[in-house]
PDB file of C-alpha atoms in Angstrom:
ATOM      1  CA  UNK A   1       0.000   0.000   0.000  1.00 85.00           C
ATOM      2  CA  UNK A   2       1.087   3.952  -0.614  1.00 90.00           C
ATOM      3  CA  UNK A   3       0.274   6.206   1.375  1.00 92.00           C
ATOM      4  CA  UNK A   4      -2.304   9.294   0.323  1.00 91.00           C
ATOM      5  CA  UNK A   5      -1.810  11.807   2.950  1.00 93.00           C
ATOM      6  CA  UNK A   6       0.347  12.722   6.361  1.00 92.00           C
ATOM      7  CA  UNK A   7      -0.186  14.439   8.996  1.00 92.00           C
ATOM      8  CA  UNK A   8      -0.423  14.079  12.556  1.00 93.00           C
ATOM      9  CA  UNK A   9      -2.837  12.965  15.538  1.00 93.00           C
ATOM     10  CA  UNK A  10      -3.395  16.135  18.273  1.00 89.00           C
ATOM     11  CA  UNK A  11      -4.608  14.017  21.258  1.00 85.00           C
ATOM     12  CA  UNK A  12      -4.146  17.115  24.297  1.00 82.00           C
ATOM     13  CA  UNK A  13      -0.794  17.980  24.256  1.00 84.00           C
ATOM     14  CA  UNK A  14       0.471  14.860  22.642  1.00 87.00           C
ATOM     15  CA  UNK A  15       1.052  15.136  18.595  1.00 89.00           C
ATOM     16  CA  UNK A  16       1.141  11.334  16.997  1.00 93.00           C
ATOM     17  CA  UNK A  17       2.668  11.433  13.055  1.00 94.00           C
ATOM     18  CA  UNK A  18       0.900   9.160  11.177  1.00 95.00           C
ATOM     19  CA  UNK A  19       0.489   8.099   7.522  1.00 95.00           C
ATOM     20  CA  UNK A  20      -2.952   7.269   5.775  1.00 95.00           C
ATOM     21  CA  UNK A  21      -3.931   4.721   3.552  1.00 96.00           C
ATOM     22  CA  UNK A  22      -6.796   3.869   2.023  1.00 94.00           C
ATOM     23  CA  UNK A  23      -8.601   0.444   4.030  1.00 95.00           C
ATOM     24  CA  UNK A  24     -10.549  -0.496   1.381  1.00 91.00           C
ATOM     25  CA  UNK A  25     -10.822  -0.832  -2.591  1.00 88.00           C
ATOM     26  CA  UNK A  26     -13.135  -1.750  -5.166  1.00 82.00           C
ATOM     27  CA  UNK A  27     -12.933  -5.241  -6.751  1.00 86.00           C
ATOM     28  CA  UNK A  28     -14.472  -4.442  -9.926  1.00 85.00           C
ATOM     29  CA  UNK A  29     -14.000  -5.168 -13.593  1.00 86.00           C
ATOM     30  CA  UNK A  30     -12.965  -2.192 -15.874  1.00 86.00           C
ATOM     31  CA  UNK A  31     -14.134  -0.857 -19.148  1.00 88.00           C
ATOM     32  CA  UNK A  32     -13.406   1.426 -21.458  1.00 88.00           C
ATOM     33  CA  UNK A  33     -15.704   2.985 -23.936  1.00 91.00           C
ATOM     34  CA  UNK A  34     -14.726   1.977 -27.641  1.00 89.00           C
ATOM     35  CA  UNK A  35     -15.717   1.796 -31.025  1.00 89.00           C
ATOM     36  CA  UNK A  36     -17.546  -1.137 -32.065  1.00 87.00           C
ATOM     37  CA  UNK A  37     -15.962  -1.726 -35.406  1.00 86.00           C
ATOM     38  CA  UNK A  38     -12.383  -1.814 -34.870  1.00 86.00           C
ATOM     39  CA  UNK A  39     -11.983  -1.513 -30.366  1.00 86.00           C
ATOM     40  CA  UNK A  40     -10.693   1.726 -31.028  1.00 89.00           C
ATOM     41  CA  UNK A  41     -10.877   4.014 -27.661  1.00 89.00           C
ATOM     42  CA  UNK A  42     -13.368   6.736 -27.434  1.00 92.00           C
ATOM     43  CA  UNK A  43     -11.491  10.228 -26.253  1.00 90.00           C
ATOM     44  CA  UNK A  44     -13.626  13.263 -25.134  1.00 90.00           C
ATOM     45  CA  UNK A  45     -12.402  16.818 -25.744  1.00 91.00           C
ATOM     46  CA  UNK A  46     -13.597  19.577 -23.587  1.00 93.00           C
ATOM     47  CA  UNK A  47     -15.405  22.242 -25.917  1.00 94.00           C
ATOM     48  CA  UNK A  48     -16.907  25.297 -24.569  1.00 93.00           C
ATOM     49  CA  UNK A  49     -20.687  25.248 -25.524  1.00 90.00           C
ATOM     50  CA  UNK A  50     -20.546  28.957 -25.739  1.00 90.00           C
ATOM     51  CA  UNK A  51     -17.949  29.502 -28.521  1.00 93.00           C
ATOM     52  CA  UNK A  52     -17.845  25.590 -29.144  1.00 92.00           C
ATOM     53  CA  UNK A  53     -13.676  25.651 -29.259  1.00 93.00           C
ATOM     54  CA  UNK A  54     -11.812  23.039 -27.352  1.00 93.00           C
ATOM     55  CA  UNK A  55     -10.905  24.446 -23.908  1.00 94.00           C
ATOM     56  CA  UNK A  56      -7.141  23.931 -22.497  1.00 92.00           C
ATOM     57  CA  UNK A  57      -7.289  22.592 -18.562  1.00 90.00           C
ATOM     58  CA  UNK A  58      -5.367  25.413 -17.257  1.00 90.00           C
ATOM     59  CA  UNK A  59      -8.136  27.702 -18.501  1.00 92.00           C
ATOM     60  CA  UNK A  60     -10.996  25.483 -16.830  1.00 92.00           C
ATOM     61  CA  UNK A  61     -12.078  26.904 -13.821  1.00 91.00           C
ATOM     62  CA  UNK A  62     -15.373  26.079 -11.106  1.00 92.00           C
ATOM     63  CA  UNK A  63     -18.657  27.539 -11.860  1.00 94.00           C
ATOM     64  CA  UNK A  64     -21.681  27.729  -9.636  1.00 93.00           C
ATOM     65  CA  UNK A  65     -25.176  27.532 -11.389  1.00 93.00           C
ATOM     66  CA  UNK A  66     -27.505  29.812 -10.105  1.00 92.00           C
ATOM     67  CA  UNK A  67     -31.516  28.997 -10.188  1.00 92.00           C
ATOM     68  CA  UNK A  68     -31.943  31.318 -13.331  1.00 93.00           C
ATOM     69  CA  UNK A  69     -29.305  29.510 -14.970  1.00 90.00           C
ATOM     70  CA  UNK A  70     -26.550  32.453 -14.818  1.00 91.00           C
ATOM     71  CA  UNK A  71     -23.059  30.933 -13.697  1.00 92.00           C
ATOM     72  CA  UNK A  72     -21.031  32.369 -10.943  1.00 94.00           C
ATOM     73  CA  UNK A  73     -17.043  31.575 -11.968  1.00 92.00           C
ATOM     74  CA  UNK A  74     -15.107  30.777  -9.309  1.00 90.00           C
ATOM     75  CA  UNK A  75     -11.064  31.779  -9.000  1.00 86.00           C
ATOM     76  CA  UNK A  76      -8.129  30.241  -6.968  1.00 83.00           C
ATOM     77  CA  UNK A  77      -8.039  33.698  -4.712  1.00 84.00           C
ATOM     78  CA  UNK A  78     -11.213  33.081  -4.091  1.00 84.00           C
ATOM     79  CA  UNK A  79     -10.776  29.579  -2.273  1.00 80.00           C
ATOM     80  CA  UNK A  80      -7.840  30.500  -0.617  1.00 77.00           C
ATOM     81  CA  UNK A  81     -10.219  32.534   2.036  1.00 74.00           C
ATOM     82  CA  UNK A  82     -12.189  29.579   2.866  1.00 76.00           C
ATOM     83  CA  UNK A  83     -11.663  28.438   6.301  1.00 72.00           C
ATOM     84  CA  UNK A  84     -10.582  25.297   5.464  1.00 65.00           C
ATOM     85  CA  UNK A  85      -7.601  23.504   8.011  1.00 61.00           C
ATOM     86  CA  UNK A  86      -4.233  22.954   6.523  1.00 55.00           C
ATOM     87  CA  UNK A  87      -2.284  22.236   9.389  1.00 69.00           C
ATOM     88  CA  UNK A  88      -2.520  18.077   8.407  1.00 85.00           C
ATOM     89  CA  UNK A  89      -3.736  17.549  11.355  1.00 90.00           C
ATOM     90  CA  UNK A  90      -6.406  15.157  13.114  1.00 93.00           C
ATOM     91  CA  UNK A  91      -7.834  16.860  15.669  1.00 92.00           C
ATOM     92  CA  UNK A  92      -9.344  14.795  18.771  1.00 93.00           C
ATOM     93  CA  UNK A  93     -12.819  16.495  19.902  1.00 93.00           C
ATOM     94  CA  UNK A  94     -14.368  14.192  22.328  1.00 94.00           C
ATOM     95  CA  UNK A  95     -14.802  10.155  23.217  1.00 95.00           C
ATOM     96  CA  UNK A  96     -18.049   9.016  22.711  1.00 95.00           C
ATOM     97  CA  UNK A  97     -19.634   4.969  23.060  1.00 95.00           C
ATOM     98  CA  UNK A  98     -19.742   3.690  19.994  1.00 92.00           C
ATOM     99  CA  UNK A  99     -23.144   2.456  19.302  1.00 93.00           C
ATOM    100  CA  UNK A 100     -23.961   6.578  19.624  1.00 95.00           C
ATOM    101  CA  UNK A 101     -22.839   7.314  15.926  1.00 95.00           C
ATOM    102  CA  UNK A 102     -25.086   5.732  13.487  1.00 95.00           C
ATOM    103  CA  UNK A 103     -23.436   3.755  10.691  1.00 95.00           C
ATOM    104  CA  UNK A 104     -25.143   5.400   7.996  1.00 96.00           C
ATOM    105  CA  UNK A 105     -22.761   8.531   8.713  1.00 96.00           C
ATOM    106  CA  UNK A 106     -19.902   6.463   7.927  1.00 95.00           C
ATOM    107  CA  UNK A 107     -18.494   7.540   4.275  1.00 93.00           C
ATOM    108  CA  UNK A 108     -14.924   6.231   4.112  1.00 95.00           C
ATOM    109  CA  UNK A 109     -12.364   4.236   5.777  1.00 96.00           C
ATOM    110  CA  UNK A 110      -8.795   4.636   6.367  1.00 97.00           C
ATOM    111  CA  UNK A 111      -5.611   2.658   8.015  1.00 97.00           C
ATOM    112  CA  UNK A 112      -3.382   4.962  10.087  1.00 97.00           C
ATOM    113  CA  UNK A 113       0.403   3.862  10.345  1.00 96.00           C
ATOM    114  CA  UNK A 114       2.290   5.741  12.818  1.00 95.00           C
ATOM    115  CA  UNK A 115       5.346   7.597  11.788  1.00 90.00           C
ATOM    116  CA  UNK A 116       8.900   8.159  12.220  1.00 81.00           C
ATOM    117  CA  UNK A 117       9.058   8.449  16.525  1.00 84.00           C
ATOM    118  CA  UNK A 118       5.447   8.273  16.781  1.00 89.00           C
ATOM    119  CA  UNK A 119       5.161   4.798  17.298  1.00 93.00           C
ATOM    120  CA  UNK A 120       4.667   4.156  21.026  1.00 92.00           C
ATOM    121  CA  UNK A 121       2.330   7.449  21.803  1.00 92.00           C
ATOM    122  CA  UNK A 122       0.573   5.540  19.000  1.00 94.00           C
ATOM    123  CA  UNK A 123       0.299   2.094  20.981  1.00 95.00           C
ATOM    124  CA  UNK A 124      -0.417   4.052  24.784  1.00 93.00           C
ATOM    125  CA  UNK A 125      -3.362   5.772  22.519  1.00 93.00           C
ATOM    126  CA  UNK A 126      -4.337   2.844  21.105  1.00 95.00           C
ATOM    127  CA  UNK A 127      -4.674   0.717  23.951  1.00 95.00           C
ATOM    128  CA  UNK A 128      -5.562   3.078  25.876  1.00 93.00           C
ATOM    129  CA  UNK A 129      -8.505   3.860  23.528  1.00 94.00           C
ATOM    130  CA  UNK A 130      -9.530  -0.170  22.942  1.00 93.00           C
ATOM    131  CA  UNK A 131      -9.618  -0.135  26.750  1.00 93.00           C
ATOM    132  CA  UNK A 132     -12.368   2.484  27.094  1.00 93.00           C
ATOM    133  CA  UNK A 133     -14.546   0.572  24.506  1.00 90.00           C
ATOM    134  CA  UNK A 134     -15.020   3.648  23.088  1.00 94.00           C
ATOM    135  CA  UNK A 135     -14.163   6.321  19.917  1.00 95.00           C
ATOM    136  CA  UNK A 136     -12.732   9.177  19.372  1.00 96.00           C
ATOM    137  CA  UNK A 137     -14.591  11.868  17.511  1.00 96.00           C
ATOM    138  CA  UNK A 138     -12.445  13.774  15.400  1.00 95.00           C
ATOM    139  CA  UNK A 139     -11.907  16.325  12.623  1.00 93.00           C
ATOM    140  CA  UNK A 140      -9.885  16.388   9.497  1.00 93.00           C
ATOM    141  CA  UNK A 141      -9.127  18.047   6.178  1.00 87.00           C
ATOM    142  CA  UNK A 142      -9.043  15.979   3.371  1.00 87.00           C
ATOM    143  CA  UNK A 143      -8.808  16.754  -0.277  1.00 79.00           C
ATOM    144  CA  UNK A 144      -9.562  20.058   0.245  1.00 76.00           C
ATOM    145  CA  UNK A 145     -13.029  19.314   2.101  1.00 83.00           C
ATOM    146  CA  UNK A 146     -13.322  19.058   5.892  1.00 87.00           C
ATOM    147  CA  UNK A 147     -14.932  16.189   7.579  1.00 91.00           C
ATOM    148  CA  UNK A 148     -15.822  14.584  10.844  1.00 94.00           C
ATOM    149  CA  UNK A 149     -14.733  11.470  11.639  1.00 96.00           C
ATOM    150  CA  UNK A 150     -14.220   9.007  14.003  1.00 96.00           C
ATOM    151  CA  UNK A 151     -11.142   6.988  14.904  1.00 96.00           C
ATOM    152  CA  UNK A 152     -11.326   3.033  16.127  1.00 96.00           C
ATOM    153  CA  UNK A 153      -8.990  -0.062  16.758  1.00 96.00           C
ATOM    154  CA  UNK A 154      -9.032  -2.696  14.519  1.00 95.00           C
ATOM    155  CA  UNK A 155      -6.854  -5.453  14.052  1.00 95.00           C
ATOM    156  CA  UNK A 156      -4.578  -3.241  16.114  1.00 95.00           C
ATOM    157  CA  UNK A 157      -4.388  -0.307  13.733  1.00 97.00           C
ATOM    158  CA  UNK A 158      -6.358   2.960  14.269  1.00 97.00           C
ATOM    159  CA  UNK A 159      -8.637   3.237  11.603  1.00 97.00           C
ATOM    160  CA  UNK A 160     -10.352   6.546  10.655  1.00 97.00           C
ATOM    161  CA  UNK A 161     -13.629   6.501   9.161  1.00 96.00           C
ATOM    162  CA  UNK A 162     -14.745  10.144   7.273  1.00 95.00           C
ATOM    163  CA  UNK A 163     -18.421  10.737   8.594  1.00 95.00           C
ATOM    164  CA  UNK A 164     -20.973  12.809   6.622  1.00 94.00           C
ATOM    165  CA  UNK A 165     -22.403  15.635   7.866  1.00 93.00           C
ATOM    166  CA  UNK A 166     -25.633  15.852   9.593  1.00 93.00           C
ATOM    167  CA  UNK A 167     -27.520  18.054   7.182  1.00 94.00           C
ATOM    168  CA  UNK A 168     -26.431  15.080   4.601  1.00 94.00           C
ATOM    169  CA  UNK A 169     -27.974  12.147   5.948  1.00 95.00           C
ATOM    170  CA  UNK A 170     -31.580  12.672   4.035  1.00 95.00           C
ATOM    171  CA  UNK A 171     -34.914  11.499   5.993  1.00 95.00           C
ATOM    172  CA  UNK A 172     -37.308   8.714   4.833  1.00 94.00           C
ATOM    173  CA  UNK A 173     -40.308  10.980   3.828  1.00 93.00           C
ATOM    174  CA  UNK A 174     -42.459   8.028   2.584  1.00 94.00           C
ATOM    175  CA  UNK A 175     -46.013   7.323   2.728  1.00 94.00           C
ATOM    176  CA  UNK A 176     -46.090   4.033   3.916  1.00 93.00           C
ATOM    177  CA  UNK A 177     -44.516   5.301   7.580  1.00 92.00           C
ATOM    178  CA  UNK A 178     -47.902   7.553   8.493  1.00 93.00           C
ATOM    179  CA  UNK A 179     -50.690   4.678   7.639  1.00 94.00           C
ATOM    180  CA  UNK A 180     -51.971   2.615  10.423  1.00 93.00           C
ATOM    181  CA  UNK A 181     -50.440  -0.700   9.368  1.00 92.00           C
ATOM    182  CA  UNK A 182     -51.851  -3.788  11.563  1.00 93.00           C
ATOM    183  CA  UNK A 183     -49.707  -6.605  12.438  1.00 92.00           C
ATOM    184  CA  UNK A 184     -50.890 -10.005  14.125  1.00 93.00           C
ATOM    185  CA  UNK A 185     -49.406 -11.314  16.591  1.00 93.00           C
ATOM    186  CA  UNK A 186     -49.213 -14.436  14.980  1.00 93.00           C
ATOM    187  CA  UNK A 187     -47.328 -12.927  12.401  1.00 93.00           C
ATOM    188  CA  UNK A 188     -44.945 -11.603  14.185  1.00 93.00           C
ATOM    189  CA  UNK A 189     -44.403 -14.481  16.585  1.00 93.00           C
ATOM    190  CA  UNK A 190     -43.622 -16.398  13.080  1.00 94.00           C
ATOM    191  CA  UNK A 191     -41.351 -13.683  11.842  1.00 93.00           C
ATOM    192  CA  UNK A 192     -39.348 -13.671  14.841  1.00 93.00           C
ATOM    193  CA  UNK A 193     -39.020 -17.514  14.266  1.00 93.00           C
ATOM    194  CA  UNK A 194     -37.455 -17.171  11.395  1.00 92.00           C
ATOM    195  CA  UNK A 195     -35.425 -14.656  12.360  1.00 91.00           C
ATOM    196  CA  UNK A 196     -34.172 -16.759  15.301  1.00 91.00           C
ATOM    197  CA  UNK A 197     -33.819 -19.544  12.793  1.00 92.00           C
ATOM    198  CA  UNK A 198     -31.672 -17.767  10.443  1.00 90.00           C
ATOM    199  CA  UNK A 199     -29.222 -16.811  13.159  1.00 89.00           C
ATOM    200  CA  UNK A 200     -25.803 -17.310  12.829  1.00 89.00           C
ATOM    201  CA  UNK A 201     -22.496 -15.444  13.124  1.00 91.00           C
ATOM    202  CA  UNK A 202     -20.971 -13.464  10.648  1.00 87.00           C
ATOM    203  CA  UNK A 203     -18.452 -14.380   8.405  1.00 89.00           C
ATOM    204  CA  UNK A 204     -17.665 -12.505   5.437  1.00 85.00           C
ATOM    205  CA  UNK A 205     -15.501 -14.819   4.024  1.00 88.00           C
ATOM    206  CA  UNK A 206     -18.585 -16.982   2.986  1.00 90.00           C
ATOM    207  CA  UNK A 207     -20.372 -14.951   0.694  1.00 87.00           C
ATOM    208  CA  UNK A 208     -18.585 -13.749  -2.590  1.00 87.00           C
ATOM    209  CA  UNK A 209     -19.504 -11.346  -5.961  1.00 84.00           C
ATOM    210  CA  UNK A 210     -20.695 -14.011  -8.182  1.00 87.00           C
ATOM    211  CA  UNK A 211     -21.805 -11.290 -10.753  1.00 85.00           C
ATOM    212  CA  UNK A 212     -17.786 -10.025 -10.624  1.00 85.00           C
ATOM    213  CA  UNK A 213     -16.989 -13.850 -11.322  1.00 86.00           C
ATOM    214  CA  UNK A 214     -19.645 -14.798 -13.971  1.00 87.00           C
ATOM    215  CA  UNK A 215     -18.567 -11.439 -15.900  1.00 85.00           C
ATOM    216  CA  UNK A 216     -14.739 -12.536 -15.724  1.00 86.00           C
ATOM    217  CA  UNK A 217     -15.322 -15.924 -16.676  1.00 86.00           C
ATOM    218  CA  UNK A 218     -17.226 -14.541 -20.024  1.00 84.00           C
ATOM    219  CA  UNK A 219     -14.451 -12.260 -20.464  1.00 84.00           C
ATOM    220  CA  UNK A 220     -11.934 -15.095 -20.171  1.00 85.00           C
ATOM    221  CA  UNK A 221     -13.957 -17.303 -22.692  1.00 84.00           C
ATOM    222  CA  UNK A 222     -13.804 -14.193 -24.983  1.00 81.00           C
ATOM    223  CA  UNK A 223     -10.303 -14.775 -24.827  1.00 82.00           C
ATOM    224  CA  UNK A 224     -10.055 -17.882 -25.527  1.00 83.00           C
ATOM    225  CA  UNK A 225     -12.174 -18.099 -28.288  1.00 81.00           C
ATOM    226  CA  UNK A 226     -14.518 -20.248 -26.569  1.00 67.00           C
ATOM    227  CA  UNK A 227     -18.745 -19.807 -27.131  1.00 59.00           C
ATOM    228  CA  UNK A 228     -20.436 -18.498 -24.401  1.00 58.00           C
ATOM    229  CA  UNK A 229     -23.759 -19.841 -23.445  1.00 57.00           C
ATOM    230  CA  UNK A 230     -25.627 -17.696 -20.888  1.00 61.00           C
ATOM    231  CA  UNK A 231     -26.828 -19.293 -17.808  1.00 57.00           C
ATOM    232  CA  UNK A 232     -30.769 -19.982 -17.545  1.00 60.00           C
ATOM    233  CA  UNK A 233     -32.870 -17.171 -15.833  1.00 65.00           C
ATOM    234  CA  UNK A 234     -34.706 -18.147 -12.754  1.00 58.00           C
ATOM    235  CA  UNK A 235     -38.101 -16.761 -12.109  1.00 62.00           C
ATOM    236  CA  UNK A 236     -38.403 -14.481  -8.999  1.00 59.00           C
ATOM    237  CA  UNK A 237     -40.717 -15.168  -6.805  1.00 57.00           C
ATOM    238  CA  UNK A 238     -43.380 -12.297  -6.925  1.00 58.00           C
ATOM    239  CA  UNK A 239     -45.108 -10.841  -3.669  1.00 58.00           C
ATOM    240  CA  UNK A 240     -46.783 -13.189  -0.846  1.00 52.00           C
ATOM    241  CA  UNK A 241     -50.279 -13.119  -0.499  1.00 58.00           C
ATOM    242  CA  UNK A 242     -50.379 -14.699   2.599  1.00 72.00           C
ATOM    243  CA  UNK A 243     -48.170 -13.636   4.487  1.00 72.00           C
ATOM    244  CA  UNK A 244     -48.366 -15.614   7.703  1.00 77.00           C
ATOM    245  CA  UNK A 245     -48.092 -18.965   5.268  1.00 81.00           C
ATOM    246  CA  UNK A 246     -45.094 -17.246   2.864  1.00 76.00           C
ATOM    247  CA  UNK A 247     -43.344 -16.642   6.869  1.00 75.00           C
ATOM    248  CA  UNK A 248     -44.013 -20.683   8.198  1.00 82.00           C
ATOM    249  CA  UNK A 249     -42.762 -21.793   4.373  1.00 84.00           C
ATOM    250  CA  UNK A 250     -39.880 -19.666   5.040  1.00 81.00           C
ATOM    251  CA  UNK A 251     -39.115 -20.998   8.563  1.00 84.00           C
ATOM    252  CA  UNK A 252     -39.683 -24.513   7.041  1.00 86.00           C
ATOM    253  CA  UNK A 253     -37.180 -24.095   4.637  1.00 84.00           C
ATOM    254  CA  UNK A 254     -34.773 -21.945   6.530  1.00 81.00           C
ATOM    255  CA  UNK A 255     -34.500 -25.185   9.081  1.00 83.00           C
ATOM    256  CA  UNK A 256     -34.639 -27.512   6.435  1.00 82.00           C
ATOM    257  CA  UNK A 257     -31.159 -25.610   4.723  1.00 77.00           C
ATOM    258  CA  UNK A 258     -29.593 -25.384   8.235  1.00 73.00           C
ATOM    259  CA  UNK A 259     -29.940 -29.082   8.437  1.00 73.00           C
ATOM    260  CA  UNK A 260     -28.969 -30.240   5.454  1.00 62.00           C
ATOM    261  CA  UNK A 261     -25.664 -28.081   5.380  1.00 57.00           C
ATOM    262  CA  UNK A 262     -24.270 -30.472   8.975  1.00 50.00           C
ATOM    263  CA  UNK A 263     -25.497 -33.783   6.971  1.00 50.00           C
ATOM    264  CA  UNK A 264     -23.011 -35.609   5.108  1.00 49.00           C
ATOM    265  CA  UNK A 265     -23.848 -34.047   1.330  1.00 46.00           C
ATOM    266  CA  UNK A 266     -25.853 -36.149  -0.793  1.00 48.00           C
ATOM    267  CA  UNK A 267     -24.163 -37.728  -4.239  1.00 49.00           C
ATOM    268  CA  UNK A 268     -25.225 -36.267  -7.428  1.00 47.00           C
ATOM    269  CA  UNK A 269     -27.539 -38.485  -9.293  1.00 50.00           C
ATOM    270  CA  UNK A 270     -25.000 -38.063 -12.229  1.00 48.00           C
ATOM    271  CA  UNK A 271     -21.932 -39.238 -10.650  1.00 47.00           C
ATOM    272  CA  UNK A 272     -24.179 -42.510  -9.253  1.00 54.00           C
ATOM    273  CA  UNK A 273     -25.549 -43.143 -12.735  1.00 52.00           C
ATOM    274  CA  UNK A 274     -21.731 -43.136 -13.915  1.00 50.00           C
ATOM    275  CA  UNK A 275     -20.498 -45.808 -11.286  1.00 53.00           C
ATOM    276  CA  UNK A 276     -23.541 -47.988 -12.095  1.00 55.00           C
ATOM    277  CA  UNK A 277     -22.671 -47.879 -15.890  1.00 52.00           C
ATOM    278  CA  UNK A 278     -19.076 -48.817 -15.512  1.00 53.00           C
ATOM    279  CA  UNK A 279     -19.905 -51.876 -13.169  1.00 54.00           C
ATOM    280  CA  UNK A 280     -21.931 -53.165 -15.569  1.00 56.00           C
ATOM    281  CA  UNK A 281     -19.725 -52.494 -18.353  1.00 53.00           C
ATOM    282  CA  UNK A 282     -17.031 -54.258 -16.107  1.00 51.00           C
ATOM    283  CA  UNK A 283     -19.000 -57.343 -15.340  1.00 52.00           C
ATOM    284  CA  UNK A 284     -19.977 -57.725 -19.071  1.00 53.00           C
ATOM    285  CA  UNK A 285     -16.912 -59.945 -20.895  1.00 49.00           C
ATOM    286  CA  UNK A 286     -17.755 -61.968 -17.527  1.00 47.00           C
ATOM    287  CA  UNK A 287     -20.890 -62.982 -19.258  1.00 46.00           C
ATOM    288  CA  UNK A 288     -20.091 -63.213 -22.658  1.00 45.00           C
ATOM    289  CA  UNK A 289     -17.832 -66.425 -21.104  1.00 44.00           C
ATOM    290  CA  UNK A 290     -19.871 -67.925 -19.544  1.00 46.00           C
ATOM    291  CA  UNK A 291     -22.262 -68.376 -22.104  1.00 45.00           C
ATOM    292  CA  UNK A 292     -19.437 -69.222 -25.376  1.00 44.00           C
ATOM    293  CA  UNK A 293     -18.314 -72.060 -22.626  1.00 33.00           C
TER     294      UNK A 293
END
């Protein structure tokens, strides 16, 4: 990994150097655009639709759209007034339990690597932090934009995760949430069974992006030359109309799955159809004897 940024921790009086890296990336398959006929690459030029001539970057700069449609062209001297922190640092505000900040603030996460002589303030915090059972609210300037954030252990590196501002987080204005829904008892009793059913602990390692693997695979045949035959579509089931019978079918096959995955797996009916047909084809000169003799 490469570092994108460095700066420093301001915990009191205590100043931490760290690095930051990005804790996560995206596992997807690239395209480019291209021409159909020959794979040639599509380019873009950037053309003024005012006086429609191609437009050099250095002379690009950031306009503001008012309601009427009138643009308001922003400069570099006018940016440079902003109050916007470039100190590099990461400024501790307060300690707060975690289960206080709701996840849907989160925006991005981030390893922190301590650096140069910072690496035992950056253990005492640490620890001292993963003892509290707590985080540590903070602020810092990234990428020219200023965000709250929070910092946590994990894995034993403090790992600071960008937070969206409150005036960002939009609410669920739907109509659904002012009718006078009832729910049976039943049905909830049945949906809580399942729920209990379906229970289990989390592992991430056991679920995977089949759709990233089915597209490489047809990519890969591409190369190869090889036909590709699309996989069958399965029909979706549409919406239950009963719903305390689509919640009991559910249960029933939710403990049914649980119970087959601890039984020894079943043989395909292929592989048993194979083994049959090469016994007999085994035992078959065996007859032919007999009967010449």
């Amino acid at each position: 990994m490469r570092s994108i940024w460095k700066g420093a921790i301001s915990f009191g009086l205590v100043t931490i150097p760290v690095k930051l890296y990005s804790a996560t990336e995206q596992k997807d398959v690239a395209f480019h655009q291209v021409h159909r006929e020959d794979g040639g690459r599509i380019r873009y030029k950037r053309v003024c639709t005012k006086c429609g001539e191609e437009v050099a970057y250095a002379d690009i700069a950031k306009g503001y759209e008012l309601a009427t449609g009138e643009i308001v062209v922003l400069t570099d001297e006018d940016f440079e007034g902003l109050p916007l922190s470039t100190s590099r640092r990461i400024d501790v505000l307060q300690f707060s339990p975690a289960d206080q900040i709701d996840p849907i603030y989160f925006a991005k996460s981030y390893f922190l690597e301590p650096d140069a002589q910072g690496a035992k303030p950056y253990v005492l915090l640490r620890n001292a932090l993963e003892s509290s059972g707590q985080v540590a609210v903070v602020k810092v300037a990234l990428r020219q934009r200023e965000s709250l954030a929070t910092l946590r252990v994990r894995d034993g590196v403090f790992v600071l995760e960008t937070m969206l501002w409150p005036d960002e987080i939009r609410k669920p204005e739907f109509d659904f949430l002012d009718e006078d829904i009832e729910v049976r008892a039943q049905e909830l009793k049945m949906a809580e069974s399942l729920i209990a059913t379906m229970e289990s602990d989390f592992d991430p390692g056991e679920y995977h992006d089949a759709y990233r693997e089915a597209l490489q695979q047809v990519i890969e045949a591409k190369i190869e030359g090889r036909e590709v035959v699309a996989a069958p579509e399965t029909e979706e089931a549409g919406p239950a109309v009963d719903l305390m019978a689509a919640l009991r079918a559910s249960v029933e096959a939710a403990k049914k799955e649980r119970g087959t995955s601890t039984a020894k797996p079943k043989r395909p009916a292929k592989a048993e159809k194979a083994e049959k047909a090469d016994k007999e084809e085994k035992a078959e000169p065996k007859r032919k004897t007999r009967k010449s003799a």
